C-alpha positions in Angstrom: 14.1 11.8 0.9 10.4 12.5 1.4 9.5 15.4 3.5 6.1 17.2 4.2 5.9 18.7 0.8 6.6 15.5 -1.2 4.2 13.6 1.0 1.6 16.1 0.4 2.2 15.5 -3.3 2.0 11.8 -2.9 -1.4 12.1 -1.1 -2.8 14.2 -3.8 -1.9 11.7 -6.5 -3.4 9.0 -4.6 -6.4 10.9 -3.8 -7.1 11.8 -7.5 -6.5 8.2 -8.5 -8.5 6.4 -5.9 -11.0 8.7 -4.0 -14.6 8.2 -4.8 -13.8 4.8 -6.6 -14.5 1.3 -5.6 -11.6 -1.0 -5.1 -11.4 -3.9 -7.5 -8.0 -5.0 -6.4 -6.4 -5.0 -2.9 -3.2 -6.7 -1.9 -1.3 -5.8 1.4 1.9 -7.6 1.3 2.9 -7.5 4.9 2.3 -10.6 7.2 0.1 -9.0 9.7 -2.5 -7.9 7.0 -1.9 -10.2 4.2 -5.3 -11.8 4.5 -7.1 -8.4 4.7 -9.3 -7.6 1.6 -10.5 -4.1 0.8 -12.0 -4.9 -2.6 -15.7 -3.9 -2.9 -15.1 -0.8 -0.6 -14.8 2.8 -2.0 -11.9 5.0 -1.1 -13.1 8.1 0.7 -10.1 10.2 0.7 -6.2 10.2 1.0 -5.0 12.7 3.6 -1.3 13.7 4.5 -0.4 14.1 8.1 3.1 15.4 8.3 5.0 12.5 6.8 2.2 10.2 7.2 -0.4 9.0 4.7 -3.9 8.1 5.7 -6.1 6.2 3.1 -9.6 6.0 4.3 -12.1 3.5 3.0 -15.7 2.6 3.4 -16.4 0.6 6.6 -14.5 2.9 9.0 -11.0 1.6 7.9 -7.8 3.5 7.3 -4.6 2.2 5.6 -1.7 4.0 7.4 1.7 4.3 5.6 4.9 6.2 6.2 7.6 6.5 3.5 10.5 7.2 5.6 13.7 7.3 3.5 13.0 5.0 0.6 9.2 4.3 0.2 7.1 5.6 -2.5 3.6 5.3 -3.9 3.3 5.2 -7.7 0.1 5.4 -9.7 -0.4 3.5 -13.0 -3.0 3.4 -15.7 -4.2 -0.2 -16.8 -1.6 -1.7 -19.2 1.2 0.7 -18.0 4.4 -0.9 -17.0 5.2 -0.8 -13.2 8.5 0.8 -12.8 8.9 1.7 -9.1 11.3 -1.3 -8.3 11.4 -5.0 -8.3 8.2 -7.0 -7.5 9.7 -8.2 -4.3 9.7 -4.5 -3.0 5.9 -4.1 -3.5 4.1 -3.8 -0.1 0.6 -2.7 -1.2 -1.5 -2.7 -4.3 -4.9 -0.8 -4.6 -6.7 -0.7 -7.7 -10.1 0.4 -9.3 -11.4 0.4 -12.8 -9.2 3.1 -14.1 -6.1 3.2 -11.9 -3.7 1.2 -9.7 -1.6 2.5 -6.9 1.4 0.5 -6.0 3.5 1.1 -2.7 7.1 0.3 -2.8 9.5 -0.3 0.1 6.9 1.1 2.7 8.6 0.6 5.9 5.2 1.3 7.8 1.9 -0.2 6.5 -0.9 -1.1 8.8 -4.7 -1.3 8.4 -6.7 0.1 11.3 -10.0 1.7 12.4 -10.5 5.2 11.3 -11.4 6.1 14.8 -7.9 4.8 15.9 -5.9 7.0 13.7 -4.6 9.0 16.8 -2.7 5.9 17.6 -0.5 6.4 14.6 -0.5 10.3 14.2 -1.9 11.6 17.5 1.7 12.4 18.8 2.4 14.8 15.9 2.6 18.6 16.3 0.8 21.0 14.2 0.9 19.9 10.5 2.8 22.6 8.4 0.5 21.9 5.4 -2.6 20.9 7.5 -5.8 22.6 8.5 -4.5 22.2 12.2 -1.6 24.5 11.6 -0.8 26.8 14.6 2.4 28.7 14.4 2.1 29.7 18.1 1.8 26.1 19.3 4.6 24.9 17.0 6.9 27.6 18.6 5.9 26.6 21.9 6.6 22.9 21.0 10.1 23.8 19.8 10.9 25.6 23.1 9.5 22.8 25.3 11.2 20.1 27.3 11.7 17.3 24.8 11.0 14.7 27.4 7.5 16.1 28.0 5.0 14.3 25.9 2.3 16.2 23.9 -1.3 15.6 25.1 -4.7 17.3 25.5 -3.4 19.1 28.6 -0.8 20.9 26.6 -0.3 24.4 27.9 1.7 26.9 25.4 2.4 29.1 28.4 4.0 26.1 30.2 5.8 25.1 27.1 7.6 28.4 27.2 8.6 27.9 30.7 10.0 24.6 29.9 12.7 26.4 27.9 14.6 26.8 31.1 14.5 23.0 31.7 16.5 22.2 28.5 17.8 25.3 26.8 20.7 23.4 25.3 18.8 21.2 22.9 20.2 21.8 19.3 17.8 23.5 17.0 18.3 21.0 14.3 17.2 18.1 16.5 14.1 20.1 17.5 13.2 20.8 14.0 13.4 17.1 13.1 11.2 16.1 16.2 7.7 15.6 14.6 6.1 16.1 17.9 6.9 19.8 17.6 5.8 20.6 14.1 5.0 17.9 11.5 6.7 17.9 8.0 10.2 19.0 8.4 12.9 16.7 7.3 16.6 17.0 7.0 16.7 19.2 3.9 14.4 21.6 5.3 16.1 21.5 8.6 19.5 22.7 7.0 17.7 25.2 4.8 15.7 26.8 7.6 18.7 27.2 9.9 20.6 29.0 6.8 17.6 31.3 6.3 17.4 32.0 10.1 21.2 32.8 10.1 22.1 30.3 12.9 23.8 26.9 13.0 21.7 23.7 13.5 23.7 23.2 16.7 22.5 26.5 18.3 20.8 25.7 21.5 17.1 26.5 21.2 17.2 28.6 24.3 19.7 30.9 22.4 17.5 31.6 19.5 16.9 35.3 19.3 13.3 36.3 19.9 12.8 37.8 16.5 14.0 34.7 14.8 12.0 32.4 17.1 8.8 34.4 16.1 9.9 34.1 12.4 10.6 30.4 12.3 7.1 28.7 12.2 5.9 31.2 9.5 9.1 30.6 7.4 8.8 26.8 7.8 5.3 26.9 6.5 6.1 29.3 3.7 8.8 26.8 2.5 6.6 23.9 2.5 3.7 25.7 0.8 6.0 26.9 -1.9 7.4 23.4 -2.7 4.1 21.4 -2.4 3.3 22.0 -6.0 6.9 21.8 -7.4 8.5 18.7 -8.7 12.0 19.9 -7.9 12.5 21.4 -4.3 13.6 25.0 -4.2 14.3 27.2 -1.2 16.3 30.0 -3.0 13.8 31.3 -5.6 16.5 30.9 -8.2 16.6 28.5 -11.3 19.6 26.3 -11.4 20.5 27.0 -7.7 17.7 25.3 -5.8 19.1 24.9 -2.4 21.2 27.3 -0.3 23.4 24.8 1.5 22.0 21.3 1.6 24.1 19.0 -0.6 26.5 21.7 -1.4 29.5 20.6 0.9 32.7 22.4 -0.1 31.0 24.5 -2.7 30.8 28.3 -2.3 27.9 29.7 -0.3 25.5 31.3 -2.7 25.5 34.6 -0.5 29.2 34.9 0.7 31.2 32.3 -1.4 32.5 30.7 1.8 32.7 26.9 1.3 29.7 25.1 2.8 30.5 22.6 5.5 29.1 19.3 6.2 28.8 17.4 9.5 26.6 14.6 11.1 23.9 15.6 13.6 21.6 13.4 15.5 19.9 12.7 18.8 22.0 9.5 19.4 19.5 7.2 17.5 20.5 8.4 14.0 23.1 10.7 12.6 22.0 12.9 9.6 24.2 14.8 7.1 23.8 18.6 8.1 25.0 21.4 6.0 25.8 25.0 7.0 27.9 28.1 5.9 30.3 29.1 8.9 30.0 32.8 7.8 26.3 33.2 7.2 25.5 31.0 10.3 27.6 32.0 13.2 27.4 29.9 16.3 28.4 26.5 17.6 29.4 23.7 15.3 31.2 20.2 15.5 34.7 20.2 16.2 35.3 17.8 13.4 33.3 18.6 10.1 32.6 15.6 8.1 34.9 14.9 5.0 
């Protein structure tokens, strides 16, 4: 599942293959943009923003894509066999004299003016791997009222006060809300909660102050550590890459208690969530997933 680190890697691959080169092939296979032609334009850069990819081209245009669960961008040399999936799953092809980038199963693909990028990513909180990273704002966002939209009038002090309005919001849900901090997905959610020593169902308002202060720094550290790695690792150990994610019923790497699994969501989508009941005391579902 793509998270901030893997999206950062995808952006780097695309940037290295396309940036500074004139497009000789352009094929956007979505109805709304099927007639758009980017050939003859140079790619300026490919920038990640949370889990979004922004491919900017000459003429003030940006190709915005989002991988969600199954999407991927593959880069091929000329003559190399494309192996990212069957042809009917291809949504975009961008090619130059040396490389061809192919987007498979992209659930979000839109061409927009670069000046309109905020329409696609303006709602996002600070990017854990971006130049706008602000741990103070990220923490304030986590503690805010989730019904309050982010905007130019955002006041971190008011955000902290909003803690009293909705102190019961589960930490796991707050971490997945990209308006708070951009780049955390379901894997890092479970791993972060383990490293903080709390369950993903702990209300944000009950997170101890020392762990609240630690959370944004730890989240950024995990993504920075993994952005160069082909296999995601949160433990620092070889062969034991993750503390709890994907380890249901297997012994916790710290205390040997069997790791538990349950679904967590905001009502729109349930996500498998892992935790150790010994290392992560606190509220948990009545019926763990089997």
